[in-house]
Coordinates of C-alpha atoms in Angstrom, one line a residue:
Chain A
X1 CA 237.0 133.0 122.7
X2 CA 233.7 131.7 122.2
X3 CA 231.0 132.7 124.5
X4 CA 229.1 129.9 127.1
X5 CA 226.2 128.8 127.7
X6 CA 223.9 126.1 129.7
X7 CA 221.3 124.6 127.7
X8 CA 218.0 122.9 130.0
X9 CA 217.7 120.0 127.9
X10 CA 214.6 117.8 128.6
X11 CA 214.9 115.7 125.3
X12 CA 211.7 117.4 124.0
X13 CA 211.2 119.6 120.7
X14 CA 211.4 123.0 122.7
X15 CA 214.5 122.6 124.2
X16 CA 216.6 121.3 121.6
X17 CA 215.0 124.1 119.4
X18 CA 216.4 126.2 121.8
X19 CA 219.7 124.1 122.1
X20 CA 220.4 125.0 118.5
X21 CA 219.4 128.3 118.2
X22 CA 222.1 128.8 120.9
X23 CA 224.5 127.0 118.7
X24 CA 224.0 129.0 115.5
X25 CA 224.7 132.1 117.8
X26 CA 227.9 131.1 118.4
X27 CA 227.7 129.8 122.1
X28 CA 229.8 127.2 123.3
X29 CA 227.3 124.8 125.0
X30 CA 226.9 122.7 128.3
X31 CA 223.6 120.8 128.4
X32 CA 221.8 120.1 131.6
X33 CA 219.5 117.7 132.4
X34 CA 217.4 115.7 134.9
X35 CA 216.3 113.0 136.9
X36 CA 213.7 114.5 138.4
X37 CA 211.7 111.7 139.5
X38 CA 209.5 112.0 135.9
X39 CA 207.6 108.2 135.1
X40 CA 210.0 107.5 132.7
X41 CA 213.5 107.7 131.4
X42 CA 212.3 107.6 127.5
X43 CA 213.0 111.8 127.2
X44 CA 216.4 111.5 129.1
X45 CA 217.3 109.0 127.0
X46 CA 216.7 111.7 124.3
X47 CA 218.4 114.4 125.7
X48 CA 221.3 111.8 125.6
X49 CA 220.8 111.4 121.7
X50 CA 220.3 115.0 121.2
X51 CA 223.6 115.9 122.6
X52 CA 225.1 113.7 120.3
X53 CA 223.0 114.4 117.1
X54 CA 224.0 118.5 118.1
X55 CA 227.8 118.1 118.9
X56 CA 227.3 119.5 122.2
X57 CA 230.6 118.4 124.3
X58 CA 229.5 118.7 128.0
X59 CA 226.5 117.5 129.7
X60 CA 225.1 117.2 133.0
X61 CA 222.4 114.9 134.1
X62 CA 221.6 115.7 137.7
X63 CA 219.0 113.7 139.8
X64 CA 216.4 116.0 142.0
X65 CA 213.6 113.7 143.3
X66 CA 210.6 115.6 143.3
X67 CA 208.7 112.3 143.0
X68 CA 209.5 112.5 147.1
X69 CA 206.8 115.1 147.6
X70 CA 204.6 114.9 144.2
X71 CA 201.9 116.9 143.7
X72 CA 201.5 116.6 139.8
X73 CA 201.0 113.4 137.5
X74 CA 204.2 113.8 136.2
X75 CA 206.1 112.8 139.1
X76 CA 203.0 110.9 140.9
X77 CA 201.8 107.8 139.7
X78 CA 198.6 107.7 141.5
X79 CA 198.1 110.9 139.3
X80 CA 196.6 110.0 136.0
X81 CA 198.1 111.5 132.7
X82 CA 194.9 113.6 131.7
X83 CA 194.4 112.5 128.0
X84 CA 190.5 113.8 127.2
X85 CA 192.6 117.1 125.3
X86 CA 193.7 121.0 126.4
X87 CA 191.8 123.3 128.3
X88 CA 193.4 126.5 128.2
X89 CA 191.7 127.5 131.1
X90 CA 193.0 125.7 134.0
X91 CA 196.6 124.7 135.3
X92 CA 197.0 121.2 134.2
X93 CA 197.7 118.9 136.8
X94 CA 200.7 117.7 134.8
X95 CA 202.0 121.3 136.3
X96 CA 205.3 120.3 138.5
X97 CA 205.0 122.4 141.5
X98 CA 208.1 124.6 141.3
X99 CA 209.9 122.7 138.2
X100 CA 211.0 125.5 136.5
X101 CA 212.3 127.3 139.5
X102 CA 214.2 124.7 141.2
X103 CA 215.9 123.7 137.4
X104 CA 216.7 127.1 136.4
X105 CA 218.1 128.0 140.1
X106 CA 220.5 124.6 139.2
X107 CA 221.3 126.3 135.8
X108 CA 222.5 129.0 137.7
X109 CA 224.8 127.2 139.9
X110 CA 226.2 125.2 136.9
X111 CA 226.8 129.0 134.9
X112 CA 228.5 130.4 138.0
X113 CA 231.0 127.0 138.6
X114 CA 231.2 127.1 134.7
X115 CA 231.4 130.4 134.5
X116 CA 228.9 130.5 131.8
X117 CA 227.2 134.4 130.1
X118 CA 223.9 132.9 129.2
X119 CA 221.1 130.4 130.3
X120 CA 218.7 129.0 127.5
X121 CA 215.5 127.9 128.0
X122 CA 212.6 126.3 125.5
X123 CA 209.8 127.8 127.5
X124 CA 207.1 128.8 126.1
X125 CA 204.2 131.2 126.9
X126 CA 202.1 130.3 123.8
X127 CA 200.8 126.8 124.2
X128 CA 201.5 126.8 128.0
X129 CA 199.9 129.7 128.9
X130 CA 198.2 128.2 132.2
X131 CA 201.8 126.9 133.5
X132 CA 202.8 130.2 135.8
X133 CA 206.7 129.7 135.6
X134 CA 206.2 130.2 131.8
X135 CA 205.4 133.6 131.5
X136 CA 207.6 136.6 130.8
X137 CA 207.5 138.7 134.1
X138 CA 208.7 135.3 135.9
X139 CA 211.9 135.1 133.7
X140 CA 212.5 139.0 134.2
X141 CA 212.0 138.5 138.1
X142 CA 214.1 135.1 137.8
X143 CA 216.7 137.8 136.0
X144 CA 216.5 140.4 139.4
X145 CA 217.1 137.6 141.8
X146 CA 219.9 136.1 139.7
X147 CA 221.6 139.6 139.9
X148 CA 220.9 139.6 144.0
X149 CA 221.7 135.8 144.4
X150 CA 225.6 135.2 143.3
X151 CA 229.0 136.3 143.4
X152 CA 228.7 136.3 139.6
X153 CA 225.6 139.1 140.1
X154 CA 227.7 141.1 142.4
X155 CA 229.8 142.1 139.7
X156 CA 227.5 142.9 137.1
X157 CA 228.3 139.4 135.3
X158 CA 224.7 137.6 135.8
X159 CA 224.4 134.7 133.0
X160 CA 221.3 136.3 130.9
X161 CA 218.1 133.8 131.0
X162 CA 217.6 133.3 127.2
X163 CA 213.9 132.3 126.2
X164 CA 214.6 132.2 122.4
X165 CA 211.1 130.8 121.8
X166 CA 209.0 132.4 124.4
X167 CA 206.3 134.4 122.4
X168 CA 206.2 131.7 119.1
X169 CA 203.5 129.6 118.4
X170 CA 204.1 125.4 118.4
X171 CA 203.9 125.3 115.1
X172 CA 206.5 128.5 114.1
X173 CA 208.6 126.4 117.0
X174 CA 208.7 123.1 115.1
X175 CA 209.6 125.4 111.6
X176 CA 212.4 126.9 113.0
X177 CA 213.8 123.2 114.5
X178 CA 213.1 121.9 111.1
X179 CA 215.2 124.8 109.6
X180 CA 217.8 124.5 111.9
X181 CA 218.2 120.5 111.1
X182 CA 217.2 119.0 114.4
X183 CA 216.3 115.3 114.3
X184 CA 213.0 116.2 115.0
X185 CA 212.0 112.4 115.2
X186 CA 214.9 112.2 118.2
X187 CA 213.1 114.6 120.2
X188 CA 210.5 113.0 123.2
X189 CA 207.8 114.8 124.6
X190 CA 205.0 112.6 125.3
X191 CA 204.0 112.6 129.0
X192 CA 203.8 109.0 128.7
X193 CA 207.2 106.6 128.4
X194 CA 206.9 103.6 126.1
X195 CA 208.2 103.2 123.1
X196 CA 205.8 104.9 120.7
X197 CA 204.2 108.6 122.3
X198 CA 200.9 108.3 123.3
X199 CA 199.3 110.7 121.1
X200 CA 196.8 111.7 123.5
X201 CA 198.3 113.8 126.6
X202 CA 198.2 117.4 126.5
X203 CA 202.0 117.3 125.0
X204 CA 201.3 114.9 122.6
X205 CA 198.1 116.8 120.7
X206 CA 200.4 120.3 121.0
X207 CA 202.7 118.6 119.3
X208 CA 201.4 116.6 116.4
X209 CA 198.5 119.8 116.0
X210 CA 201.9 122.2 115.4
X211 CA 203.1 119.1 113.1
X212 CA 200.4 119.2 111.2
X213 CA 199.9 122.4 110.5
X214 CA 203.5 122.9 109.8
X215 CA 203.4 120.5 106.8
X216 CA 205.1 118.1 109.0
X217 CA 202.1 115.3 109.5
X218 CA 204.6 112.0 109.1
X219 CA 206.3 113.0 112.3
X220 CA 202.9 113.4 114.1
X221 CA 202.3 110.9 116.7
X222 CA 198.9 109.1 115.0
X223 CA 201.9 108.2 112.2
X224 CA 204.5 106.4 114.6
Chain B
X1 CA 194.3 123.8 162.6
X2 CA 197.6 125.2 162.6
X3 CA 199.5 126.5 160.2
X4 CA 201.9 124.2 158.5
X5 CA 205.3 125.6 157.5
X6 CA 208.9 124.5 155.7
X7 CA 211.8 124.4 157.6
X8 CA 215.0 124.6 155.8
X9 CA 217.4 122.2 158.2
X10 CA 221.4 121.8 157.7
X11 CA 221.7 120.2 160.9
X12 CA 224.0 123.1 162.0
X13 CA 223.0 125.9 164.9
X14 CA 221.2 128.6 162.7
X15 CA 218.8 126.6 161.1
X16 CA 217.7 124.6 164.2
X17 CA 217.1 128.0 166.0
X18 CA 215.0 128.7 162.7
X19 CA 213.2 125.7 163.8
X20 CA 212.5 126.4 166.9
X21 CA 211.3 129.7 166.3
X22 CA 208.6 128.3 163.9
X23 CA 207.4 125.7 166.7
X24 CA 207.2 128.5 169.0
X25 CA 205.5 130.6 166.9
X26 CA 202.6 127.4 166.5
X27 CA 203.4 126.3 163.2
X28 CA 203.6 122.9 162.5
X29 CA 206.8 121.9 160.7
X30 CA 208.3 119.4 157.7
X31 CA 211.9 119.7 157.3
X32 CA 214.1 119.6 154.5
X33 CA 217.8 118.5 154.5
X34 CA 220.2 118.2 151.6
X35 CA 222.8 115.7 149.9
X36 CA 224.3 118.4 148.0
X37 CA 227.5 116.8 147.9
X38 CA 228.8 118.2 150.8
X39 CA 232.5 116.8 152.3
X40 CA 231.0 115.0 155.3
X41 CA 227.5 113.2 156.5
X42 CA 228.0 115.0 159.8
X43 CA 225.3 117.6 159.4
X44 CA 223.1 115.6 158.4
X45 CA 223.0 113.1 160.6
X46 CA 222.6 116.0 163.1
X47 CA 219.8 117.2 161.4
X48 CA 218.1 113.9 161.8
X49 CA 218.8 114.2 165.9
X50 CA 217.2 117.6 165.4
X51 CA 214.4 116.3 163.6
X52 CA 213.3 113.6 166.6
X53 CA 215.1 116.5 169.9
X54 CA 212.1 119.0 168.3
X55 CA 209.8 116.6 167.7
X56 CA 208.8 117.4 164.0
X57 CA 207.0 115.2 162.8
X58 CA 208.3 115.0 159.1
X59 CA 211.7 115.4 157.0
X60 CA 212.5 114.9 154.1
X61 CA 216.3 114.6 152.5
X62 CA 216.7 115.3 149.2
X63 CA 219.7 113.9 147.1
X64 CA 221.0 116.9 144.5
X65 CA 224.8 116.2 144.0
X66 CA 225.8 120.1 143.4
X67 CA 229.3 118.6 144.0
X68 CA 229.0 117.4 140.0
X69 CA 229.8 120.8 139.0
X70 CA 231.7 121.6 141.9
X71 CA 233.6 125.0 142.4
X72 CA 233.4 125.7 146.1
X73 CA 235.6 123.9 148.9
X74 CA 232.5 122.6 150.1
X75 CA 231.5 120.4 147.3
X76 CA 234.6 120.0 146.1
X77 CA 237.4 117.9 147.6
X78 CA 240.4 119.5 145.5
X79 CA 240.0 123.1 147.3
X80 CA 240.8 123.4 150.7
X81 CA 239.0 124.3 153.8
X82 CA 240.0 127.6 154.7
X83 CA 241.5 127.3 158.3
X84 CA 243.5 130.8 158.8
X85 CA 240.7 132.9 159.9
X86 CA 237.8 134.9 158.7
X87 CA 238.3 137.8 156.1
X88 CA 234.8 139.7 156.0
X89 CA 235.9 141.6 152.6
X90 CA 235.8 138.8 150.7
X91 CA 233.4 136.2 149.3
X92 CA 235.0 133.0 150.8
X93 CA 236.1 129.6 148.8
X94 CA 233.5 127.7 150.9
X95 CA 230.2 129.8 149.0
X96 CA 228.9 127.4 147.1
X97 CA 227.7 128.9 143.7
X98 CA 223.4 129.1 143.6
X99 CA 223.2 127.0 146.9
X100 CA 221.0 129.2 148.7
X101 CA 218.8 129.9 145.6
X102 CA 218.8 125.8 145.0
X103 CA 217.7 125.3 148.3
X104 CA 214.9 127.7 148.7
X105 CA 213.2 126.5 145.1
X106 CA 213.5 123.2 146.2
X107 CA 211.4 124.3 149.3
X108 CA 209.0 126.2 147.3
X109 CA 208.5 122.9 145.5
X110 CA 208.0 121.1 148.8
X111 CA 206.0 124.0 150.1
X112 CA 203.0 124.0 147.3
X113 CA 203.0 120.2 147.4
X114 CA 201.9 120.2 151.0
X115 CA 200.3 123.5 150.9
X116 CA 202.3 125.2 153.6
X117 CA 202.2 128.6 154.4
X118 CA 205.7 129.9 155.3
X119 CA 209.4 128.5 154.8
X120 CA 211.6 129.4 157.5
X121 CA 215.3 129.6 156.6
X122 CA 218.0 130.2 159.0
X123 CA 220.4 132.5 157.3
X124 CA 221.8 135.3 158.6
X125 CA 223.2 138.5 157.2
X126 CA 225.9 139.9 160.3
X127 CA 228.1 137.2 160.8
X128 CA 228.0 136.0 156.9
X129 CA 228.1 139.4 155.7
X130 CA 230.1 137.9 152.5
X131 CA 227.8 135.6 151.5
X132 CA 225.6 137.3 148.6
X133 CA 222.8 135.4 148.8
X134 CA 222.3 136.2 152.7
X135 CA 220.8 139.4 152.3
X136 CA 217.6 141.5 152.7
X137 CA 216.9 142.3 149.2
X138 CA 217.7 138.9 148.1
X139 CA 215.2 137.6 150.1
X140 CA 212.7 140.4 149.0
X141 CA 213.6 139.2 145.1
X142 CA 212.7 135.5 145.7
X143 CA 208.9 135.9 147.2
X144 CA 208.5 138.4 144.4
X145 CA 208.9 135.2 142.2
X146 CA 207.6 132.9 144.0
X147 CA 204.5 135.4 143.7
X148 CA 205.0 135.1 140.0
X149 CA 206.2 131.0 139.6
X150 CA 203.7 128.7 141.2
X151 CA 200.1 128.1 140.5
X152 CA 199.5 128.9 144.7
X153 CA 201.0 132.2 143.8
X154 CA 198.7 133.4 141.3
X155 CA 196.0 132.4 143.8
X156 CA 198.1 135.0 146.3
X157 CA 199.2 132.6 148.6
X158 CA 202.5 132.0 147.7
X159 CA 204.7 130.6 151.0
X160 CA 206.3 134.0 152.8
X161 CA 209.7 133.3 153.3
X162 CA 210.5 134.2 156.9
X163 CA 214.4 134.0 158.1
X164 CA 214.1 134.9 161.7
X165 CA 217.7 135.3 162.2
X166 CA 218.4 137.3 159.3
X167 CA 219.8 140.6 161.9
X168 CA 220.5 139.2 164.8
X169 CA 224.5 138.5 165.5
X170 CA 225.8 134.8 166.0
X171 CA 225.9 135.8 169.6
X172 CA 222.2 136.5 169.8
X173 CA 221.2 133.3 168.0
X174 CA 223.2 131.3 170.7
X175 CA 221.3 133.4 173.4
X176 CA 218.1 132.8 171.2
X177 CA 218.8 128.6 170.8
X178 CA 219.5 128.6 174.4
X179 CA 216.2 130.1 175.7
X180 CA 214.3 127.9 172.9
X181 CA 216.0 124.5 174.8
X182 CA 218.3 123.9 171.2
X183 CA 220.3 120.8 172.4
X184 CA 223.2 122.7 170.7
X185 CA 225.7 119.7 170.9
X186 CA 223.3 117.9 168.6
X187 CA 223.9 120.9 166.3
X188 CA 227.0 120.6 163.7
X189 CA 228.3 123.6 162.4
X190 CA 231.8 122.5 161.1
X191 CA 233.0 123.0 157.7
X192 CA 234.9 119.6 158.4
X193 CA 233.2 116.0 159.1
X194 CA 235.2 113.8 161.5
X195 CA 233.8 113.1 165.3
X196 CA 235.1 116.6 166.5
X197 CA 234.8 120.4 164.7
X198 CA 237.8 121.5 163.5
X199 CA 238.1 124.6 165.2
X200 CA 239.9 125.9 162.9
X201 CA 237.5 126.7 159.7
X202 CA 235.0 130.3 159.7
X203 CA 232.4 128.2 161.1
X204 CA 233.7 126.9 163.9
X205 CA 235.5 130.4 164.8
X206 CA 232.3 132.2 164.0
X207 CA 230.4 129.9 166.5
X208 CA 232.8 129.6 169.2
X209 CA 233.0 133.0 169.4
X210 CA 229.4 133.2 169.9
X211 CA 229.2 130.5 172.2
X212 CA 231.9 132.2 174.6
X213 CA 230.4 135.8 174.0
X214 CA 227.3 134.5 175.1
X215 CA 228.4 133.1 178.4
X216 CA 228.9 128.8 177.4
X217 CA 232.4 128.6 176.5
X218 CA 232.4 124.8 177.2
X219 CA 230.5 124.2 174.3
X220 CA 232.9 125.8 172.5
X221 CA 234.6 123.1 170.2
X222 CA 238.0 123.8 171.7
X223 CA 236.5 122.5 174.9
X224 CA 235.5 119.3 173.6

C-alpha cells in the first residue's frame, strides 16, 4: 500500500514543487488549502488547477479568517503591498503573524483523521530568510511538539514534516518544478490578485529573478 | 497600563475559571472561541454570556470547520457520544485529532496581532489524563516554538502560555470558579447540545462529580 501524505498547497511555485516531489516518491496525496482571509482568491483558484494538472484525488480547502485580527498586508487591506523591492534585512510586513503555525497544526489534524506518515511543505529558508516560521530549528521543534501533541505521537507514528526544498535557492526551486513537469505558468504567487501578477511585490521579483536566471525569462512576470 | 493577555474560551467551566484567573491576576483580556464544527452551538453561546458576566471587553469567534476531516465524535455526527462512563486508560472517541495544537496557534496568531503578553488556556491534566495534548511537556514544547515561529519571538517576547488549572483536580477548579464569582450555570460543559446536559457523557460525569465533591450538588446537571 502506498504511503500518505498532506500536501499545504497555496497555488504558488513552492508548493506544488513540493507537491510533486512527494508524488515522484511514491506518496499517495491529500492537498490542503486555505481561505485564510488573503486579498484575493486568484492562488486558490490555482491550487484548484494544480490538483487537477497533478492528479492529486483529495483536497481540502478550509477557511481560517485571520483577516479578523490582521496584522500583515496580506490579510489587511489598509496594509500596503510593499512593492519598492527585498530587503533581506527586516521581517516583511507581508509576514502573517503565526501562518505557518496555525496551517501546519491543521495539517496535523488532517494526517492524524487521515491517518497520513508525512507532511510536505514548500518552505523555504533561502529567499525568506527574514520570515521566522521558515527556518530549520522551527520545523524540528514543530517535529517535538507533533510527537507530544497527538494520539498518533503517543505511539511513535508522528506524520514527518517534509521540507523537500528548504535549503535550495529560487532559482534551483523553479529547475527542479520544471524537471518535474509542473505547469509552471498555473502556479500563482504574486501578493497581488488580478489577472496578470504584479511583478513588483517581494514575491513577484523572487520569482521572475529565479526565472530569469534559470533560463526561464518568458514565464517571468515583465512577459505576462 | 496593564498587561493584555489571550484567553482561550469554550464556553465550558475550565476555561471560564482560566478567565477569571487572568482578570484577577490584572490582565486585561480578548477571548477567543471556536466554530470548529462542533455538534451543538451551546458552548458557544455560553461563551458569549461569559464574555459580557466577566466583563471582557473583546471576543473574537473564529470559523475553522475541523468537522471537514472529521474523526472524533465531536466533529463528527456518525460516531457516537460515549455515554457509559469514563475509562481513564484510554484516549476517548470524543479527542479531536490536533484540536488543542489548532487552537493554541490560532491564539498565537491573535496574540502577536494585538501584542499580548500571555495566552491563558484552561486545560487540565488530572481529570483529562487521556487526552495527550493536556500535558506538561506539551505545553513546554509549544512556547519552545512559539520562541522559534513569530517575528515577537525572535525579539524574546513570545506570549507565555500559562494554563492555571493544568494540576488542580475538577473538584478544585469548582472550588476555584466559585471563590472567583464564575456564574457556573452560564458555563456549558456537555458533550451534547439541547437545553439540558446530558448527564450521561465524560463531561458531564466528570463535572457533576466535581460539583457534588465540592459541596453544590444542585448544580449538578441531574438536578436541573
Amino acid at each position: 500500500m502506498k504511503s500518505r501524505a498532506i500536501v499545504l498547497l497555496s497555488g504558488g511555485l513552492d508548493s506544488a514543487t513540493s507537491a510533486a516531489i512527494a508524488l515522484e516518491e511514491g506518496y499517495e496525496l491529500i492537498a490542503l488549502s486555505f481561505r485564510y482571509g488573503q486579498r484575493h482568491s486568484r492562488e486558490l483558484s490555482a491550487s484548484i488547477d494544480l490538483v487537477k494538472a497533478l492528479n492529486i484525488s483529495e483536497h481540502f480547502i478550509l477557511d481560517v479568517n485571520l483577516s479578523l485580527w490582521g496584522g500583515s498586508a496580506l490579510t489587511d487591506d489598509q496594509i500596503a503591498i510593499p512593492t519598492e523591492g527585498v530587503d533581506p534585512s527586516i521581517i516583511a510586513i507581508t509576514y502573517v503573524p503565526g501562518r505557518n503555525t496555525v496551517f501546519i497544526s491543521l495539517a496535523l489534524s488532517l494526517a492524524e483523521a487521515k491517518d497520513a506518515q508525512a507532511i510536505f511543505l514548500g518552505i523555504n529558508a533561502v529567499d525568506y530568510s527574514g520570515y521566522p516560521d521558515c527556518r530549520p530549528e522551527y520545523l524540528k521543534a514543530f517535529e517535538q511538539l507533533a510527537n507530544l501533541s497527538s494520539k498518533v505521537g503517543l505511539e511513535g507514528r508522528a506524520p514527518r514534516l517534509i521540507a523537500p526544498l528548504l535549503t535550495l535557492s529560487k532559482t534551483d526551486i523553479v529547475k527542479k518544478a520544471i524537471e518535474l513537469g509542473i505547469p509552471i505558468e498555473k502556479t500563482w504567487s504574486c501578493y497581488q490578485g488580478g489577472s496578470k501578477p504584479c511583478g513588483l511585490c517581494d514575491s513577484c521579483r523572487i520569482r521572475d529573478k529565479a526565472l530569469i536566471e534559470a533560463g526561464y525569462p518568458q514565464l517571468a512576470s515583465v512577459y505576462q
